Amino acid sequence: MADLSSRNPDWWRQAVIYQVYPRSFADADGDGLGDLRGVTQRLNHLAWLGVDALWLSPFYPSELADGGYDVADPRDVDARLGTLDDFDAVVAEAHRLGLKVVVDVVPNHTSHQHPWFQEALRAGPGSAARDRYVFRPGRGVHGELPPSDWQSVFGGSAWQRTADGEWYLHLFAPEQPDLNWENEEVRADFRTTLRFWSDRGVDGFRVDVAHGLAKDLAEPLRDIGGIGATGEEALQRVAPGSHPYWDRDEVHEIYRDWRKILDAYTPPRTAVAEAWVPDARRALYARPDELGQAFNFEYLQASWNADELSEVITGSLATARTVVASATWVLSNHDVVRHASRLLLPPGTDENAWLLSGGRAPAVDPDAGLRRARAATLLMLALPGSAYVYQGEELGLPEVADLPTAVLQDPIWEQTGHVRKGRDGCRVPLPWTPDGPSYGFGPGAAWLPQPESFASHAVAAQAGAEGSTLELYRAALRLRRKLLEGETLTWTPDAPAGVLDFARTGTWRCVTNLTERPVPLPPGEVLLASTPLPEAGSLPPDTTVWLG
């Protein structure tokens, strides 16, 4: 295993980070909800798999209005998930196993149950307590209209009226009031949060909605008209840095302040931005005097097309180099359709409509989807930079698209008036064994129902099974450690159309066939293939091979 328990400040540059969504990872106490003791008990799986670090999605006190991203106390553990002692046990066991620990932080908003927000509601208009958030009087004769036309990411107005007539901003759910980052008390409290977790041994932070903290709050508030609530498309329709509440230039001063805190530790604490911004703007968050790394969503959103992927890969590497950062690659996470299903959907598919159809329009062949997902994984793991993998993708889990609406937990379902199905399908708890009431997730039923097909995907069913997706991940991660050298790649100029072919520093090469027909296999020793190669000298469709 790489020397990740050392004081190496660059451990993150080409690491493989495994995202743990705690409520769906492992349930130790039998209440149907995953917890921190369950995480500790299963950390040996991550070490056995061969990843370098785990990223813990929110485990803070929360009423789960947004899956834990509505945080009532950013320096504690939700009682249903454990205690601070349980958190310390996760960190201690992870470090014993040679794993780094990254935690989610949520600086854009709090829960409406946060003591600050409850104080603001009691204190009334014009109070210092309300200045920690974004409160405004309404428009209209009696203040009955929202202060602006700003829209929530989850649908509808981004403003909620209080009992005394004022309105507060929530770019997400009404239970997630936005903080006012012009308020020095807000900034000071978050510095305390960063130190709190760093002092407990955390090695890095994933920054939720990193592009959303700074807002143009000058009066009168600017309407956004038709530019939309979120997404890169909205940002591309305004001058860079000028959107009223996304990706404003002022946000970078906040992160430069954070970097001073992160660099005060040895080794420095790392950070990665979740910033849904255009490629060139993403580099700003990854500057060495700011967060140092940012998620590459262009890669996640790219279709299974060689030209599109090569363009994204080339551009992402070039962008990272401009700020001396390393690139990031991700195929699945807790917010998107799992790539074992998504990559088989025809380009332009309305994923929400597909979810509403229960995954039947169009139907996705699970075997074909898994084949493509395995090829995509080997391609991703061959790229220079950090790879972020989402729990369960090493098992080849598909999206659970046919969850009955009666069991849905994601607030998007209710917030949009049952128009958008939400993200529950990628958050269904993991199967660890092929039997039991929740396939080994816990001693009882899980908080979201698991399909019967999860039995064959279980860890125990795949461990040691030749050709299984779990063993493919394990082999790839083990081999990747031996092969990694440098942070560049060289494209093969004469690769056939529809084939991605590049060499990495050293003596190895990655070739992916994205066409519907076999192509000639380049010369070299086959180190690893995403699917068996049926005949000598041929690379089947939807297959990636590493050559030495």
Coordinates of C-alpha atoms in Angstrom, one line a residue:
M1 CA 0.0 0.0 0.0
A2 CA 1.2 3.5 -0.8
D3 CA 2.6 5.5 2.0
L4 CA -0.5 7.4 2.8
S5 CA -0.1 7.3 6.6
S6 CA 3.0 9.5 6.2
R7 CA 3.2 13.3 6.2
N8 CA 3.3 13.4 2.4
P9 CA 1.4 16.6 1.5
D10 CA 0.7 15.4 -2.1
W11 CA -1.0 12.1 -1.3
W12 CA -4.2 13.4 -2.9
R13 CA -2.8 14.2 -6.4
Q14 CA -3.4 10.7 -7.8
A15 CA -5.4 9.1 -5.0
V16 CA -8.5 6.9 -5.3
I17 CA -11.1 8.3 -2.9
Y18 CA -14.1 6.1 -2.0
Q19 CA -17.3 8.0 -1.2
V20 CA -19.2 6.6 1.8
Y21 CA -22.8 7.7 2.1
P22 CA -23.1 6.7 5.8
R23 CA -26.8 6.1 5.9
S24 CA -26.6 3.5 3.1
F25 CA -23.2 1.9 3.8
A26 CA -23.7 -0.4 6.9
D27 CA -26.1 -0.5 9.8
A28 CA -24.5 -1.7 13.0
D29 CA -27.4 -1.0 15.5
G30 CA -30.3 -2.5 13.5
D31 CA -32.5 0.5 13.1
G32 CA -32.4 0.3 9.3
L33 CA -30.1 3.4 8.9
G34 CA -26.4 3.1 8.3
D35 CA -24.2 4.5 11.0
L36 CA -20.6 5.3 11.9
R37 CA -20.1 2.0 13.8
G38 CA -21.1 0.3 10.6
V39 CA -18.5 2.3 8.7
T40 CA -15.8 1.3 11.1
Q41 CA -16.8 -2.4 11.0
R42 CA -16.6 -2.3 7.2
L43 CA -13.4 -0.3 6.6
N44 CA -11.5 -3.4 6.0
H45 CA -13.4 -3.7 2.8
L46 CA -11.9 -0.4 1.6
A47 CA -8.4 -1.4 2.6
W48 CA -8.9 -4.8 0.9
L49 CA -10.2 -3.1 -2.2
G50 CA -7.1 -0.9 -2.4
V51 CA -8.4 2.7 -2.3
D52 CA -6.4 5.5 -0.7
A53 CA -9.0 7.4 1.2
L54 CA -12.7 7.5 2.2
W55 CA -14.9 10.5 1.9
L56 CA -17.7 10.6 4.4
S57 CA -20.9 12.3 3.2
P58 CA -22.7 14.3 6.0
F59 CA -23.1 12.5 9.3
Y60 CA -24.1 15.6 11.3
P61 CA -27.3 16.2 13.2
S62 CA -30.0 16.6 10.6
E63 CA -33.7 16.0 10.1
L64 CA -32.8 14.6 6.7
A65 CA -34.8 17.2 4.7
D66 CA -32.0 16.8 2.2
G67 CA -30.3 13.5 3.0
G68 CA -28.1 15.0 5.7
Y69 CA -27.1 18.2 3.8
D70 CA -29.4 20.2 6.1
V71 CA -27.0 20.5 9.0
A72 CA -28.2 21.4 12.5
D73 CA -24.8 21.3 14.1
P74 CA -21.6 21.2 11.9
R75 CA -19.5 20.1 14.9
D76 CA -21.3 17.0 16.1
V77 CA -22.7 13.6 15.0
D78 CA -26.4 12.8 14.4
A79 CA -27.4 10.6 17.3
R80 CA -28.9 8.1 14.9
L81 CA -25.5 7.7 13.4
G82 CA -23.4 7.6 16.5
T83 CA -21.3 9.9 18.6
L84 CA -18.1 11.9 18.3
D85 CA -16.4 8.9 19.9
D86 CA -17.7 6.8 17.1
F87 CA -16.4 9.3 14.6
D88 CA -13.0 9.2 16.3
A89 CA -13.1 5.4 16.0
V90 CA -13.7 5.7 12.2
V91 CA -10.6 8.0 11.9
A92 CA -8.4 5.8 14.1
E93 CA -9.3 2.6 12.2
A94 CA -9.0 4.3 8.8
H95 CA -5.5 5.6 9.7
R96 CA -4.5 2.2 11.1
L97 CA -5.5 0.7 7.7
G98 CA -3.5 3.3 5.9
L99 CA -6.6 5.2 4.7
K100 CA -7.0 9.0 4.7
V101 CA -10.3 10.5 5.8
V102 CA -12.1 13.3 3.9
V103 CA -15.4 14.7 5.3
D104 CA -18.1 16.8 3.7
V105 CA -18.6 20.4 4.9
V106 CA -21.7 22.4 4.0
P107 CA -20.9 26.1 4.1
N108 CA -23.7 27.5 1.9
H109 CA -26.6 26.8 4.3
T110 CA -27.6 25.3 7.6
S111 CA -30.7 23.4 8.7
H112 CA -33.6 25.5 9.8
Q113 CA -33.2 23.6 13.1
H114 CA -29.7 25.2 13.6
P115 CA -29.7 27.2 16.9
W116 CA -28.7 30.3 14.9
F117 CA -31.7 30.1 12.6
Q118 CA -34.1 29.5 15.5
E119 CA -32.6 32.5 17.2
A120 CA -33.1 34.5 14.0
L121 CA -36.8 33.6 13.9
R122 CA -37.3 34.7 17.5
A123 CA -35.2 37.9 17.1
G124 CA -37.2 39.5 14.3
P125 CA -36.5 41.8 11.5
G126 CA -33.3 43.9 11.6
S127 CA -31.7 41.8 14.3
A128 CA -28.0 40.7 14.4
A129 CA -29.3 37.1 14.5
R130 CA -31.0 37.6 11.2
D131 CA -27.9 39.1 9.6
R132 CA -26.2 35.7 9.8
Y133 CA -28.7 34.6 7.1
V134 CA -30.3 36.3 4.1
F135 CA -33.6 37.9 5.3
R136 CA -35.5 40.5 3.2
P137 CA -38.9 42.2 3.2
G138 CA -41.1 41.1 0.4
R139 CA -42.3 43.0 -2.6
G140 CA -45.9 44.0 -3.3
V141 CA -48.2 46.3 -1.4
H142 CA -48.1 44.1 1.7
G143 CA -44.8 42.3 1.2
E144 CA -46.7 39.3 -0.1
L145 CA -44.3 38.7 -3.0
P146 CA -40.8 37.2 -2.8
P147 CA -38.0 39.7 -2.7
S148 CA -36.7 38.5 -6.1
D149 CA -37.4 35.8 -8.7
W150 CA -34.5 33.6 -7.6
Q151 CA -35.3 30.0 -7.9
S152 CA -34.5 27.0 -5.7
V153 CA -32.4 24.2 -7.2
F154 CA -35.2 21.8 -5.9
G155 CA -37.9 23.8 -7.6
G156 CA -40.0 26.8 -6.9
S157 CA -39.1 30.1 -5.4
A158 CA -35.9 30.3 -3.4
W159 CA -37.7 32.5 -0.8
Q160 CA -39.8 31.4 2.2
R161 CA -42.0 33.8 4.2
T162 CA -41.8 33.8 8.0
A163 CA -44.7 34.4 10.4
D164 CA -43.6 38.0 10.8
G165 CA -43.8 38.7 7.1
E166 CA -40.1 38.7 6.2
W167 CA -38.6 36.3 3.7
Y168 CA -35.5 34.2 3.9
L169 CA -33.3 32.7 1.1
H170 CA -33.0 29.0 0.5
L171 CA -31.3 28.0 -2.7
F172 CA -32.2 24.4 -1.9
A173 CA -35.0 23.1 0.4
P174 CA -36.9 25.6 2.7
E175 CA -35.4 23.6 5.5
Q176 CA -31.9 24.8 4.3
P177 CA -31.7 28.6 4.9
D178 CA -28.7 30.2 3.2
L179 CA -26.0 31.8 5.3
N180 CA -24.8 35.4 4.8
W181 CA -21.1 35.1 4.1
E182 CA -20.8 38.9 4.3
N183 CA -21.2 38.4 8.0
E184 CA -17.9 38.0 9.9
E185 CA -19.5 35.9 12.6
V186 CA -20.4 33.3 9.9
R187 CA -16.9 33.3 8.6
A188 CA -15.4 32.9 12.1
D189 CA -17.7 30.1 13.0
F190 CA -16.7 28.2 9.9
R191 CA -13.0 28.6 10.6
T192 CA -13.8 27.0 14.0
T193 CA -15.5 24.1 12.1
L194 CA -12.5 23.5 9.9
R195 CA -10.2 23.4 12.9
F196 CA -12.5 21.2 14.9
W197 CA -12.4 18.4 12.4
S198 CA -8.8 18.9 11.4
D199 CA -7.9 18.6 15.1
R200 CA -9.7 15.3 15.2
G201 CA -7.5 13.9 12.5
V202 CA -9.5 14.6 9.4
D203 CA -7.1 14.7 6.3
G204 CA -9.3 16.7 4.0
F205 CA -12.7 18.3 3.2
R206 CA -15.2 18.0 0.3
V207 CA -16.9 21.4 0.0
D208 CA -20.6 21.2 -0.8
V209 CA -21.9 23.9 -3.2
A210 CA -18.5 25.6 -3.2
H211 CA -19.7 28.0 -5.9
G212 CA -22.7 29.3 -3.9
L213 CA -21.4 31.1 -0.8
A214 CA -20.9 34.7 -2.2
K215 CA -24.1 36.5 -3.3
D216 CA -24.9 39.9 -4.7
L217 CA -27.1 41.3 -1.9
A218 CA -27.0 44.9 -3.0
E219 CA -30.5 46.5 -3.0
P220 CA -32.6 46.2 -5.0
L221 CA -31.9 42.5 -5.5
R222 CA -31.4 41.6 -9.1
D223 CA -33.9 39.3 -10.8
I224 CA -32.4 36.5 -12.9
G225 CA -35.1 36.5 -15.5
G226 CA -34.9 33.4 -17.7
I227 CA -31.3 32.4 -16.9
G228 CA -32.4 29.5 -14.6
A229 CA -31.6 28.5 -11.1
T230 CA -28.6 26.4 -11.4
G231 CA -26.2 24.6 -13.7
E232 CA -23.5 25.6 -16.1
E233 CA -26.0 26.6 -18.8
A234 CA -27.2 29.5 -16.5
L235 CA -23.6 30.6 -15.8
Q236 CA -22.8 30.6 -19.5
R237 CA -25.5 33.1 -20.1
V238 CA -24.0 35.8 -17.9
A239 CA -20.6 37.4 -17.7
P240 CA -18.2 35.3 -15.7
G241 CA -18.5 35.9 -11.9
S242 CA -21.6 38.1 -12.3
H243 CA -24.5 35.7 -11.5
P244 CA -26.4 37.0 -8.4
Y245 CA -25.7 33.8 -6.4
W246 CA -23.5 31.3 -8.3
D247 CA -19.8 31.4 -8.9
R248 CA -19.2 35.0 -7.9
D249 CA -15.7 36.3 -7.9
E250 CA -15.9 37.2 -4.2
V251 CA -16.1 33.5 -3.2
H252 CA -12.4 33.1 -3.8
E253 CA -11.4 35.4 -1.0
I254 CA -13.3 33.0 1.4
Y255 CA -11.2 30.0 0.2
R256 CA -8.0 31.9 0.4
D257 CA -8.8 32.5 4.0
W258 CA -9.5 28.8 4.5
R259 CA -6.3 27.8 2.9
K260 CA -4.3 29.6 5.7
I261 CA -6.1 27.3 8.2
L262 CA -5.6 24.1 6.2
D263 CA -1.9 24.9 5.6
A264 CA -1.3 25.3 9.3
Y265 CA -1.5 21.5 9.7
T266 CA 1.2 19.0 8.9
P267 CA 0.6 17.7 6.3
P268 CA -1.7 20.4 5.1
R269 CA -5.4 19.4 5.0
T270 CA -6.7 18.9 1.5
A271 CA -9.9 20.2 0.0
V272 CA -12.0 19.6 -3.1
A273 CA -14.7 21.9 -4.5
E274 CA -18.1 20.7 -5.6
A275 CA -18.5 23.6 -8.1
W276 CA -20.9 23.2 -11.0
V277 CA -19.2 25.8 -13.1
P278 CA -17.7 25.9 -16.6
D279 CA -14.3 24.3 -17.1
A280 CA -12.2 27.5 -17.1
R281 CA -13.9 28.8 -13.9
R282 CA -13.4 25.5 -12.1
A283 CA -9.7 26.0 -12.2
L284 CA -10.0 29.1 -9.9
Y285 CA -11.3 26.9 -7.0
A286 CA -8.4 24.5 -7.5
R287 CA -5.6 27.1 -7.2
P288 CA -3.0 26.1 -4.6
D289 CA -3.8 29.1 -2.4
E290 CA -7.5 28.1 -2.4
L291 CA -9.0 24.6 -2.2
G292 CA -6.4 22.9 -4.4
Q293 CA -8.8 20.6 -6.3
A294 CA -12.2 20.7 -7.9
F295 CA -14.6 18.1 -9.1
N296 CA -14.7 17.6 -12.9
F297 CA -18.4 17.3 -13.8
E298 CA -17.8 17.6 -17.5
Y299 CA -16.3 14.1 -17.4
L300 CA -19.3 12.7 -15.4
Q301 CA -21.7 14.3 -17.8
A302 CA -20.0 13.2 -21.0
S303 CA -21.7 10.5 -23.1
W304 CA -20.1 7.3 -24.2
N305 CA -18.5 8.8 -27.2
A306 CA -14.8 8.8 -28.0
D307 CA -14.6 12.3 -29.5
E308 CA -16.5 13.9 -26.6
L309 CA -14.5 12.0 -24.0
S310 CA -11.1 12.8 -25.6
E311 CA -12.1 16.5 -25.7
V312 CA -13.2 16.5 -22.1
I313 CA -10.1 14.6 -20.9
T314 CA -7.7 16.9 -22.8
G315 CA -9.4 20.0 -21.7
S316 CA -9.6 18.9 -18.0
L317 CA -5.9 18.0 -17.9
A318 CA -5.0 21.4 -19.5
T319 CA -7.2 23.3 -17.1
A320 CA -5.7 21.6 -14.0
R321 CA -2.2 22.3 -15.3
T322 CA -2.9 26.1 -15.4
V323 CA -3.1 26.1 -11.6
V324 CA -0.7 23.3 -10.9
A325 CA -3.6 21.1 -9.6
S326 CA -4.3 17.5 -10.5
A327 CA -7.4 16.6 -12.5
T328 CA -10.3 14.8 -10.9
W329 CA -12.5 12.0 -12.4
V330 CA -15.8 10.7 -11.3
L331 CA -18.5 8.5 -12.8
S332 CA -21.0 8.2 -10.0
N333 CA -22.0 9.8 -6.7
H334 CA -24.9 10.3 -4.4
D335 CA -26.6 12.9 -6.7
V336 CA -26.6 11.2 -10.1
V337 CA -27.9 8.0 -11.8
R338 CA -25.4 5.2 -11.3
H339 CA -23.2 4.9 -14.3
A340 CA -23.9 1.2 -14.8
S341 CA -27.3 2.4 -15.9
R342 CA -26.7 5.9 -17.1
L343 CA -24.0 5.1 -19.7
L344 CA -26.4 2.9 -21.6
L345 CA -29.1 5.6 -22.0
P346 CA -29.2 7.1 -25.5
P347 CA -27.6 10.6 -25.7
G348 CA -30.2 13.3 -24.8
T349 CA -32.3 11.0 -22.7
D350 CA -34.4 12.8 -20.1
E351 CA -33.1 11.0 -17.0
N352 CA -36.0 12.2 -14.8
A353 CA -38.5 10.8 -17.3
W354 CA -36.5 7.6 -17.4
L355 CA -36.7 7.4 -13.6
L356 CA -40.4 8.2 -13.6
S357 CA -40.9 5.3 -16.0
G358 CA -39.3 3.0 -13.5
G359 CA -36.3 2.5 -15.8
R360 CA -38.4 1.0 -18.6
A361 CA -38.5 3.8 -21.2
P362 CA -36.0 3.1 -22.5
A363 CA -35.2 -0.3 -21.0
V364 CA -31.6 -0.8 -20.0
D365 CA -30.0 -4.2 -20.5
P366 CA -28.2 -4.7 -17.1
D367 CA -25.5 -6.9 -18.6
A368 CA -24.7 -4.4 -21.4
G369 CA -24.8 -1.6 -18.9
L370 CA -22.4 -3.4 -16.6
R371 CA -20.1 -4.2 -19.5
R372 CA -19.9 -0.5 -20.4
A373 CA -19.5 0.6 -16.8
R374 CA -16.5 -1.7 -16.3
A375 CA -14.9 -0.3 -19.5
A376 CA -15.5 3.2 -18.3
T377 CA -14.0 2.4 -14.9
L378 CA -10.7 1.1 -16.3
L379 CA -10.6 4.2 -18.6
M380 CA -11.1 6.5 -15.6
L381 CA -8.5 4.7 -13.4
A382 CA -5.9 5.0 -16.1
L383 CA -6.2 8.8 -16.3
P384 CA -3.7 11.1 -14.5
G385 CA -5.2 12.6 -11.4
S386 CA -7.5 11.6 -8.6
A387 CA -10.4 9.2 -9.1
Y388 CA -13.5 9.4 -6.9
V389 CA -15.5 6.2 -6.7
Y390 CA -19.0 5.9 -5.2
Q391 CA -19.9 3.1 -2.8
G392 CA -21.3 0.2 -4.6
E393 CA -19.9 0.9 -8.0
E394 CA -17.2 -1.7 -7.3
L395 CA -20.1 -4.1 -7.1
G396 CA -21.5 -3.0 -10.4
L397 CA -24.7 -1.8 -8.8
P398 CA -27.3 -0.4 -11.2
E399 CA -29.6 2.5 -10.5
V400 CA -32.7 1.3 -8.6
A401 CA -35.0 3.2 -11.0
D402 CA -38.3 1.4 -10.0
L403 CA -38.5 2.5 -6.4
P404 CA -42.2 3.0 -5.6
T405 CA -43.1 6.6 -5.0
A406 CA -44.4 5.7 -1.6
V407 CA -40.9 5.0 -0.3
L408 CA -39.1 8.0 -1.8
Q409 CA -37.1 10.1 0.8
D410 CA -35.5 12.7 -1.4
P411 CA -37.1 16.1 -0.8
I412 CA -37.0 16.8 -4.6
W413 CA -40.0 14.6 -5.0
E414 CA -42.3 16.7 -2.8
Q415 CA -40.6 20.0 -3.5
T416 CA -41.3 19.7 -7.3
G417 CA -44.9 18.5 -6.7
H418 CA -44.1 15.0 -7.8
V419 CA -42.5 16.1 -11.0
R420 CA -38.9 15.0 -10.4
K421 CA -38.3 11.6 -8.8
G422 CA -35.0 12.5 -7.1
R423 CA -31.9 10.7 -6.1
D424 CA -33.0 7.8 -4.0
G425 CA -32.2 5.3 -6.7
C426 CA -28.5 5.7 -6.2
R427 CA -28.7 5.8 -2.4
V428 CA -30.2 2.3 -1.9
P429 CA -28.2 0.6 0.9
L430 CA -25.4 -1.7 -0.1
P431 CA -25.6 -5.5 -0.2
W432 CA -22.9 -7.3 1.7
T433 CA -24.2 -10.8 1.7
P434 CA -26.5 -12.7 -0.8
D435 CA -29.1 -13.3 1.9
G436 CA -30.6 -11.8 5.0
P437 CA -33.4 -9.1 5.4
S438 CA -31.2 -6.4 4.0
Y439 CA -28.5 -8.5 2.3
G440 CA -26.1 -7.9 5.2
F441 CA -26.5 -4.2 5.4
G442 CA -27.9 -4.7 8.9
P443 CA -29.8 -7.2 11.0
G444 CA -33.2 -5.8 9.8
A445 CA -34.8 -4.1 6.9
A446 CA -33.1 -1.1 5.3
W447 CA -34.4 2.4 5.1
L448 CA -34.9 2.1 1.3
P449 CA -35.9 -1.2 -0.2
Q450 CA -33.3 -3.2 -2.1
P451 CA -34.2 -5.2 -5.2
E452 CA -33.8 -9.0 -5.2
S453 CA -31.1 -8.6 -7.9
F454 CA -28.8 -7.1 -5.1
A455 CA -28.2 -10.7 -3.9
S456 CA -25.9 -11.5 -6.9
H457 CA -24.1 -8.1 -6.5
A458 CA -23.3 -8.6 -2.8
V459 CA -19.7 -8.3 -1.6
A460 CA -19.7 -11.9 -0.3
A461 CA -21.0 -13.2 -3.7
Q462 CA -18.3 -11.5 -5.7
A463 CA -15.2 -11.6 -3.4
G464 CA -12.8 -14.2 -4.9
A465 CA -15.1 -14.8 -7.9
E466 CA -13.0 -14.7 -11.0
G467 CA -14.3 -12.1 -13.4
S468 CA -16.5 -10.3 -10.9
T469 CA -16.8 -6.6 -11.0
L470 CA -15.5 -6.4 -7.4
E471 CA -12.4 -8.4 -8.3
L472 CA -11.9 -6.2 -11.4
Y473 CA -11.8 -3.1 -9.2
R474 CA -9.4 -4.7 -6.8
A475 CA -7.1 -5.8 -9.6
A476 CA -7.2 -2.4 -11.3
L477 CA -6.4 -0.6 -8.0
R478 CA -3.6 -2.9 -7.2
L479 CA -2.1 -2.6 -10.6
R480 CA -2.6 1.2 -10.7
R481 CA -0.4 1.7 -7.7
K482 CA 2.4 -0.1 -9.4
L483 CA 2.0 1.7 -12.7
L484 CA 1.4 5.3 -11.6
E485 CA 4.2 7.7 -12.6
G486 CA 3.9 11.3 -13.6
E487 CA 0.6 13.2 -14.3
T488 CA 0.5 13.3 -18.1
L489 CA -0.7 11.1 -21.0
T490 CA 0.1 11.0 -24.7
W491 CA -2.6 10.3 -27.2
T492 CA -1.9 7.7 -29.9
P493 CA -2.3 9.7 -33.2
D494 CA -3.4 6.9 -35.4
A495 CA -6.0 5.3 -33.2
P496 CA -9.1 4.1 -35.1
A497 CA -12.3 6.2 -35.0
G498 CA -14.2 5.5 -31.9
V499 CA -11.2 4.3 -29.9
L500 CA -9.5 6.1 -27.1
D501 CA -5.8 5.2 -27.0
F502 CA -3.2 6.8 -24.8
A503 CA 0.1 6.1 -23.1
R504 CA 1.0 7.0 -19.6
T505 CA 4.4 7.8 -18.3
G506 CA 6.5 4.7 -18.2
T507 CA 5.6 1.6 -20.2
W508 CA 1.9 1.2 -20.1
R509 CA -1.0 2.1 -22.3
C510 CA -4.9 2.3 -22.0
V511 CA -7.1 1.5 -25.0
T512 CA -10.9 1.7 -24.9
N513 CA -13.2 0.6 -27.8
L514 CA -16.3 2.7 -27.7
T515 CA -17.6 1.4 -31.1
E516 CA -20.1 -1.3 -31.8
R517 CA -17.6 -3.6 -33.5
P518 CA -14.3 -5.3 -32.6
V519 CA -11.1 -3.4 -33.4
P520 CA -7.6 -4.6 -33.7
L521 CA -5.8 -4.8 -30.4
P522 CA -2.5 -2.9 -30.4
P523 CA 0.7 -4.9 -29.6
G524 CA 1.8 -5.4 -26.0
E525 CA 1.2 -7.5 -22.9
V526 CA -2.4 -7.5 -21.7
L527 CA -2.1 -6.3 -18.1
L528 CA -5.9 -6.1 -17.4
A529 CA -9.1 -6.1 -19.5
S530 CA -12.5 -5.0 -18.5
T531 CA -14.1 -8.1 -20.1
P532 CA -12.5 -11.3 -21.4
L533 CA -10.8 -11.0 -24.8
P534 CA -12.4 -13.7 -26.9
E535 CA -9.8 -13.9 -29.7
A536 CA -6.2 -12.9 -30.1
G537 CA -5.5 -9.5 -31.6
S538 CA -9.1 -8.2 -31.2
L539 CA -10.6 -5.7 -28.7
P540 CA -14.4 -6.2 -28.4
P541 CA -16.9 -3.3 -28.2
D542 CA -17.3 -1.5 -24.8
T543 CA -14.0 -2.9 -23.6
T544 CA -10.9 -1.3 -22.1
V545 CA -7.5 -2.9 -21.9
W546 CA -4.3 -1.9 -20.1
L547 CA -1.2 -2.9 -22.1
G548 CA 2.3 -3.1 -20.8

